[in-house]
mmCIF file with all atom_site columns, C-alpha atoms in Angstrom:
data_model
loop_
_atom_site.group_PDB
_atom_site.id
_atom_site.type_symbol
_atom_site.label_atom_id
_atom_site.label_alt_id
_atom_site.label_comp_id
_atom_site.label_asym_id
_atom_site.label_entity_id
_atom_site.label_seq_id
_atom_site.pdbx_PDB_ins_code
_atom_site.Cartn_x
_atom_site.Cartn_y
_atom_site.Cartn_z
_atom_site.occupancy
_atom_site.B_iso_or_equiv
_atom_site.pdbx_formal_charge
_atom_site.auth_seq_id
_atom_site.auth_comp_id
_atom_site.auth_asym_id
_atom_site.auth_atom_id
_atom_site.pdbx_PDB_model_num
ATOM 1   C CA . MET W 1 1   ? 12.799 -54.697 15.872 1.00 43.00 ? 2   MET W CA 1
ATOM 2   C CA . SER W 1 2   ? 13.064 -56.658 13.080 1.00 42.00 ? 3   SER W CA 1
ATOM 3   C CA . ASN W 1 3   ? 15.960 -58.957 11.539 1.00 41.00 ? 4   ASN W CA 1
ATOM 4   C CA . SER W 1 4   ? 16.157 -56.863 7.879  1.00 43.00 ? 5   SER W CA 1
ATOM 5   C CA . SER W 1 5   ? 17.499 -53.876 10.348 1.00 43.00 ? 6   SER W CA 1
ATOM 6   C CA . ALA W 1 6   ? 20.251 -56.046 12.147 1.00 43.00 ? 7   ALA W CA 1
ATOM 7   C CA . GLY W 1 7   ? 22.285 -56.625 9.071  1.00 44.00 ? 8   GLY W CA 1
ATOM 8   C CA . THR W 1 8   ? 22.123 -52.950 8.099  1.00 44.00 ? 9   THR W CA 1
ATOM 9   C CA . SER W 1 9   ? 23.576 -50.881 11.518 1.00 43.00 ? 10  SER W CA 1
ATOM 10  C CA . SER W 1 10  ? 26.996 -53.232 11.116 1.00 45.00 ? 11  SER W CA 1
ATOM 11  C CA . LYS W 1 11  ? 29.941 -52.147 8.703  1.00 47.00 ? 12  LYS W CA 1
ATOM 12  C CA . LEU W 1 12  ? 29.671 -53.933 5.543  1.00 48.00 ? 13  LEU W CA 1
ATOM 13  C CA . ARG W 1 13  ? 32.938 -56.084 3.748  1.00 43.00 ? 14  ARG W CA 1
ATOM 14  C CA . PRO W 1 14  ? 34.016 -53.936 1.047  1.00 48.00 ? 15  PRO W CA 1
ATOM 15  C CA . GLY W 1 15  ? 31.971 -55.423 -2.142 1.00 44.00 ? 16  GLY W CA 1
ATOM 16  C CA . SER W 1 16  ? 29.757 -57.265 -0.407 1.00 42.00 ? 17  SER W CA 1
ATOM 17  C CA . SER W 1 17  ? 25.994 -57.045 1.322  1.00 42.00 ? 18  SER W CA 1
ATOM 18  C CA . GLN W 1 18  ? 27.814 -59.496 4.634  1.00 43.00 ? 19  GLN W CA 1
ATOM 19  C CA . PRO W 1 19  ? 29.392 -57.789 7.793  1.00 48.00 ? 20  PRO W CA 1
ATOM 20  C CA . SER W 1 20  ? 32.351 -57.594 8.450  1.00 47.00 ? 21  SER W CA 1
ATOM 21  C CA . ASP W 1 21  ? 33.809 -60.036 11.592 1.00 47.00 ? 22  ASP W CA 1
ATOM 22  C CA . SER W 1 22  ? 35.120 -56.882 13.541 1.00 48.00 ? 23  SER W CA 1
ATOM 23  C CA . SER W 1 23  ? 32.215 -54.510 13.089 1.00 51.00 ? 24  SER W CA 1
ATOM 24  C CA . LEU W 1 24  ? 30.168 -57.356 15.010 1.00 51.00 ? 25  LEU W CA 1
ATOM 25  C CA . LYS W 1 25  ? 32.299 -57.847 18.094 1.00 61.00 ? 26  LYS W CA 1
ATOM 26  C CA . ARG W 1 26  ? 31.498 -54.144 19.202 1.00 69.00 ? 27  ARG W CA 1
ATOM 27  C CA . LYS W 1 27  ? 32.745 -53.514 22.201 1.00 79.00 ? 28  LYS W CA 1
ATOM 28  C CA . ARG W 1 28  ? 29.590 -53.118 25.252 1.00 83.00 ? 29  ARG W CA 1
ATOM 29  C CA . GLY W 1 29  ? 28.789 -51.281 27.678 1.00 84.00 ? 30  GLY W CA 1
ATOM 30  C CA . MET W 1 30  ? 31.354 -48.642 26.244 1.00 90.00 ? 31  MET W CA 1
ATOM 31  C CA . PHE W 1 31  ? 28.195 -46.182 26.751 1.00 93.00 ? 32  PHE W CA 1
ATOM 32  C CA . GLN W 1 32  ? 27.143 -47.612 30.239 1.00 93.00 ? 33  GLN W CA 1
ATOM 33  C CA . LYS W 1 33  ? 27.698 -45.202 32.526 1.00 94.00 ? 34  LYS W CA 1
ATOM 34  C CA . GLU W 1 34  ? 26.156 -42.376 30.504 1.00 96.00 ? 35  GLU W CA 1
ATOM 35  C CA . LEU W 1 35  ? 23.300 -43.610 29.384 1.00 96.00 ? 36  LEU W CA 1
ATOM 36  C CA . GLN W 1 36  ? 22.783 -45.044 33.466 1.00 96.00 ? 37  GLN W CA 1
ATOM 37  C CA . HIS W 1 37  ? 22.662 -41.362 33.827 1.00 96.00 ? 38  HIS W CA 1
ATOM 38  C CA . MET W 1 38  ? 20.649 -40.515 31.161 1.00 96.00 ? 39  MET W CA 1
ATOM 39  C CA . MET W 1 39  ? 18.028 -42.629 31.843 1.00 96.00 ? 40  MET W CA 1
ATOM 40  C CA . TYR W 1 40  ? 18.192 -41.734 35.749 1.00 96.00 ? 41  TYR W CA 1
ATOM 41  C CA . GLY W 1 41  ? 17.833 -38.172 34.378 1.00 96.00 ? 42  GLY W CA 1
ATOM 42  C CA . PHE W 1 42  ? 14.475 -39.424 32.384 1.00 95.00 ? 43  PHE W CA 1
ATOM 43  C CA . GLY W 1 43  ? 13.077 -40.519 35.151 1.00 96.00 ? 44  GLY W CA 1
ATOM 44  C CA . ASP W 1 44  ? 14.229 -44.265 35.623 1.00 95.00 ? 45  ASP W CA 1
ATOM 45  C CA . ASP W 1 45  ? 16.061 -45.476 38.600 1.00 94.00 ? 46  ASP W CA 1
ATOM 46  C CA . GLN W 1 46  ? 19.011 -44.328 39.763 1.00 94.00 ? 47  GLN W CA 1
ATOM 47  C CA . ASN W 1 47  ? 20.480 -47.868 38.824 1.00 93.00 ? 48  ASN W CA 1
ATOM 48  C CA . PRO W 1 48  ? 18.454 -49.585 36.471 1.00 95.00 ? 49  PRO W CA 1
ATOM 49  C CA . LEU W 1 49  ? 18.999 -53.137 35.362 1.00 95.00 ? 50  LEU W CA 1
ATOM 50  C CA . PRO W 1 50  ? 21.862 -53.909 33.130 1.00 94.00 ? 51  PRO W CA 1
ATOM 51  C CA . GLU W 1 51  ? 19.657 -55.428 31.003 1.00 95.00 ? 52  GLU W CA 1
ATOM 52  C CA . THR W 1 52  ? 17.823 -52.690 30.204 1.00 96.00 ? 53  THR W CA 1
ATOM 53  C CA . VAL W 1 53  ? 20.807 -50.286 29.623 1.00 96.00 ? 54  VAL W CA 1
ATOM 54  C CA . ALA W 1 54  ? 22.543 -53.033 27.653 1.00 95.00 ? 55  ALA W CA 1
ATOM 55  C CA . LEU W 1 55  ? 18.784 -52.664 25.799 1.00 96.00 ? 56  LEU W CA 1
ATOM 56  C CA . VAL W 1 56  ? 18.756 -48.901 25.449 1.00 96.00 ? 57  VAL W CA 1
ATOM 57  C CA . GLU W 1 57  ? 22.519 -49.302 24.149 1.00 96.00 ? 58  GLU W CA 1
ATOM 58  C CA . ASP W 1 58  ? 21.689 -51.663 21.699 1.00 96.00 ? 59  ASP W CA 1
ATOM 59  C CA . ILE W 1 59  ? 19.110 -49.272 20.364 1.00 96.00 ? 60  ILE W CA 1
ATOM 60  C CA . VAL W 1 60  ? 21.181 -46.391 20.517 1.00 95.00 ? 61  VAL W CA 1
ATOM 61  C CA . VAL W 1 61  ? 23.878 -47.844 18.545 1.00 95.00 ? 62  VAL W CA 1
ATOM 62  C CA . GLU W 1 62  ? 21.841 -48.937 15.914 1.00 96.00 ? 63  GLU W CA 1
ATOM 63  C CA . TYR W 1 63  ? 20.039 -45.730 15.604 1.00 96.00 ? 64  TYR W CA 1
ATOM 64  C CA . VAL W 1 64  ? 23.745 -43.824 15.669 1.00 95.00 ? 65  VAL W CA 1
ATOM 65  C CA . THR W 1 65  ? 25.041 -46.367 12.835 1.00 96.00 ? 66  THR W CA 1
ATOM 66  C CA . ASP W 1 66  ? 21.793 -46.195 10.813 1.00 97.00 ? 67  ASP W CA 1
ATOM 67  C CA . LEU W 1 67  ? 21.819 -42.064 10.979 1.00 97.00 ? 68  LEU W CA 1
ATOM 68  C CA . VAL W 1 68  ? 25.290 -42.587 9.677  1.00 96.00 ? 69  VAL W CA 1
ATOM 69  C CA . HIS W 1 69  ? 24.779 -44.684 7.107  1.00 96.00 ? 70  HIS W CA 1
ATOM 70  C CA . LYS W 1 70  ? 22.657 -42.757 5.599  1.00 96.00 ? 71  LYS W CA 1
ATOM 71  C CA . ALA W 1 71  ? 24.580 -39.715 6.080  1.00 96.00 ? 72  ALA W CA 1
ATOM 72  C CA . GLN W 1 72  ? 27.156 -40.914 4.336  1.00 96.00 ? 73  GLN W CA 1
ATOM 73  C CA . ASP W 1 73  ? 24.952 -42.093 1.298  1.00 94.00 ? 74  ASP W CA 1
ATOM 74  C CA . ILE W 1 74  ? 23.969 -38.666 0.894  1.00 92.00 ? 75  ILE W CA 1
ATOM 75  C CA . ALA W 1 75  ? 27.510 -37.234 1.078  1.00 93.00 ? 76  ALA W CA 1
ATOM 76  C CA . THR W 1 76  ? 28.728 -39.708 -1.642 1.00 92.00 ? 77  THR W CA 1
ATOM 77  C CA . LYS W 1 77  ? 27.216 -37.884 -4.407 1.00 84.00 ? 78  LYS W CA 1
ATOM 78  C CA . ARG W 1 78  ? 29.194 -34.898 -3.226 1.00 84.00 ? 79  ARG W CA 1
ATOM 79  C CA . GLY W 1 79  ? 32.531 -37.190 -1.586 1.00 89.00 ? 80  GLY W CA 1
ATOM 80  C CA . LYS W 1 80  ? 32.541 -35.180 1.464  1.00 92.00 ? 81  LYS W CA 1
ATOM 81  C CA . LEU W 1 81  ? 30.786 -35.771 4.793  1.00 94.00 ? 82  LEU W CA 1
ATOM 82  C CA . LEU W 1 82  ? 29.229 -32.514 6.383  1.00 94.00 ? 83  LEU W CA 1
ATOM 83  C CA . THR W 1 83  ? 27.510 -31.922 9.473  1.00 95.00 ? 84  THR W CA 1
ATOM 84  C CA . GLU W 1 84  ? 24.434 -30.651 7.261  1.00 94.00 ? 85  GLU W CA 1
ATOM 85  C CA . ASP W 1 85  ? 23.969 -34.424 6.308  1.00 95.00 ? 86  ASP W CA 1
ATOM 86  C CA . PHE W 1 86  ? 22.714 -34.859 9.705  1.00 96.00 ? 87  PHE W CA 1
ATOM 87  C CA . LEU W 1 87  ? 20.656 -32.044 10.022 1.00 96.00 ? 88  LEU W CA 1
ATOM 88  C CA . PHE W 1 88  ? 18.962 -32.738 6.881  1.00 95.00 ? 89  PHE W CA 1
ATOM 89  C CA . LEU W 1 89  ? 18.354 -36.284 8.223  1.00 96.00 ? 90  LEU W CA 1
ATOM 90  C CA . ILE W 1 90  ? 16.648 -35.033 11.517 1.00 97.00 ? 91  ILE W CA 1
ATOM 91  C CA . ARG W 1 91  ? 15.094 -32.189 9.291  1.00 97.00 ? 92  ARG W CA 1
ATOM 92  C CA . LYS W 1 92  ? 11.656 -33.510 10.672 1.00 97.00 ? 93  LYS W CA 1
ATOM 93  C CA . ASP W 1 93  ? 12.164 -33.899 13.972 1.00 97.00 ? 94  ASP W CA 1
ATOM 94  C CA . LEU W 1 94  ? 11.934 -30.653 15.134 1.00 97.00 ? 95  LEU W CA 1
ATOM 95  C CA . PRO W 1 95  ? 12.996 -30.840 19.029 1.00 97.00 ? 96  PRO W CA 1
ATOM 96  C CA . LYS W 1 96  ? 15.816 -32.772 17.725 1.00 97.00 ? 97  LYS W CA 1
ATOM 97  C CA . LEU W 1 97  ? 17.216 -30.415 15.212 1.00 97.00 ? 98  LEU W CA 1
ATOM 98  C CA . ASN W 1 98  ? 16.921 -27.458 17.578 1.00 98.00 ? 99  ASN W CA 1
ATOM 99  C CA . ARG W 1 99  ? 18.685 -29.153 19.847 1.00 97.00 ? 100 ARG W CA 1
ATOM 100 C CA . CYS W 1 100 ? 21.559 -29.760 17.636 1.00 97.00 ? 101 CYS W CA 1
ATOM 101 C CA . THR W 1 101 ? 21.825 -26.361 16.278 1.00 97.00 ? 102 THR W CA 1
ATOM 102 C CA . GLU W 1 102 ? 21.800 -25.148 19.744 1.00 98.00 ? 103 GLU W CA 1
ATOM 103 C CA . LEU W 1 103 ? 24.667 -27.642 20.503 1.00 97.00 ? 104 LEU W CA 1
ATOM 104 C CA . LEU W 1 104 ? 26.475 -26.391 16.993 1.00 97.00 ? 105 LEU W CA 1
ATOM 105 C CA . SER W 1 105 ? 25.841 -22.885 17.943 1.00 97.00 ? 106 SER W CA 1
ATOM 106 C CA . MET W 1 106 ? 27.607 -23.409 21.578 1.00 97.00 ? 107 MET W CA 1
ATOM 107 C CA . ASN W 1 107 ? 30.252 -25.131 20.217 1.00 97.00 ? 108 ASN W CA 1
ATOM 108 C CA . GLU W 1 108 ? 31.139 -22.734 17.545 1.00 96.00 ? 109 GLU W CA 1
ATOM 109 C CA . GLU W 1 109 ? 30.968 -19.658 20.698 1.00 96.00 ? 110 GLU W CA 1
ATOM 110 C CA . LEU W 1 110 ? 33.545 -21.960 22.505 1.00 96.00 ? 111 LEU W CA 1
ATOM 111 C CA . LYS W 1 111 ? 35.659 -22.574 19.481 1.00 95.00 ? 112 LYS W CA 1
ATOM 112 C CA . GLN W 1 112 ? 35.705 -18.877 19.944 1.00 94.00 ? 113 GLN W CA 1
ATOM 113 C CA . ALA W 1 113 ? 36.100 -18.084 23.438 1.00 92.00 ? 114 ALA W CA 1
ATOM 114 C CA . ARG W 1 114 ? 38.757 -20.314 23.045 1.00 92.00 ? 115 ARG W CA 1
ATOM 115 C CA . LYS W 1 115 ? 40.629 -18.597 20.569 1.00 89.00 ? 116 LYS W CA 1
ATOM 116 C CA . ALA W 1 116 ? 40.442 -15.385 22.239 1.00 87.00 ? 117 ALA W CA 1
ATOM 117 C CA . PHE W 1 117 ? 41.454 -16.750 25.266 1.00 84.00 ? 118 PHE W CA 1
ATOM 118 C CA . GLU W 1 118 ? 44.873 -17.775 23.663 1.00 82.00 ? 119 GLU W CA 1
ATOM 119 C CA . VAL W 1 119 ? 45.074 -14.517 21.887 1.00 74.00 ? 120 VAL W CA 1
ATOM 120 C CA . ASP W 1 120 ? 45.153 -12.675 25.537 1.00 71.00 ? 121 ASP W CA 1
ATOM 121 C CA . GLU W 1 121 ? 47.430 -15.637 26.601 1.00 72.00 ? 122 GLU W CA 1
ATOM 122 C CA . GLU W 1 122 ? 49.995 -14.559 24.001 1.00 73.00 ? 123 GLU W CA 1
ATOM 123 C CA . LYS W 1 123 ? 49.901 -10.698 24.483 1.00 74.00 ? 124 LYS W CA 1
ATOM 124 C CA . LEU W 1 124 ? 50.594 -11.524 28.105 1.00 75.00 ? 125 LEU W CA 1
ATOM 125 C CA . ALA W 1 125 ? 54.023 -13.412 27.314 1.00 68.00 ? 126 ALA W CA 1
#
């Protein structure tokens, strides 16, 4: 990773290109358990080294932060951040795009099922 990308993954102070103090103090280890499970699922040891998990977490947080900043830049023209902004950014990565659209459609199905369940519950009451 280059030094130039390190500053872009942090929040910037309004009107400044310097990261704000609060953004530099991100809570480390926040995704440790989830990442350990994911790493194990992809073939790593069941209990990977803490340094490895910390490195993967840093990479993931940097990637997501960068993606959000890019999506926000796209959305600035419209004034509103939408799911489509993220889909636009990953449009060339077909496996990622397909998984996202699958998860979004599954989420929509779950919303519809919950809505139907609430209606049925109201009828019983």
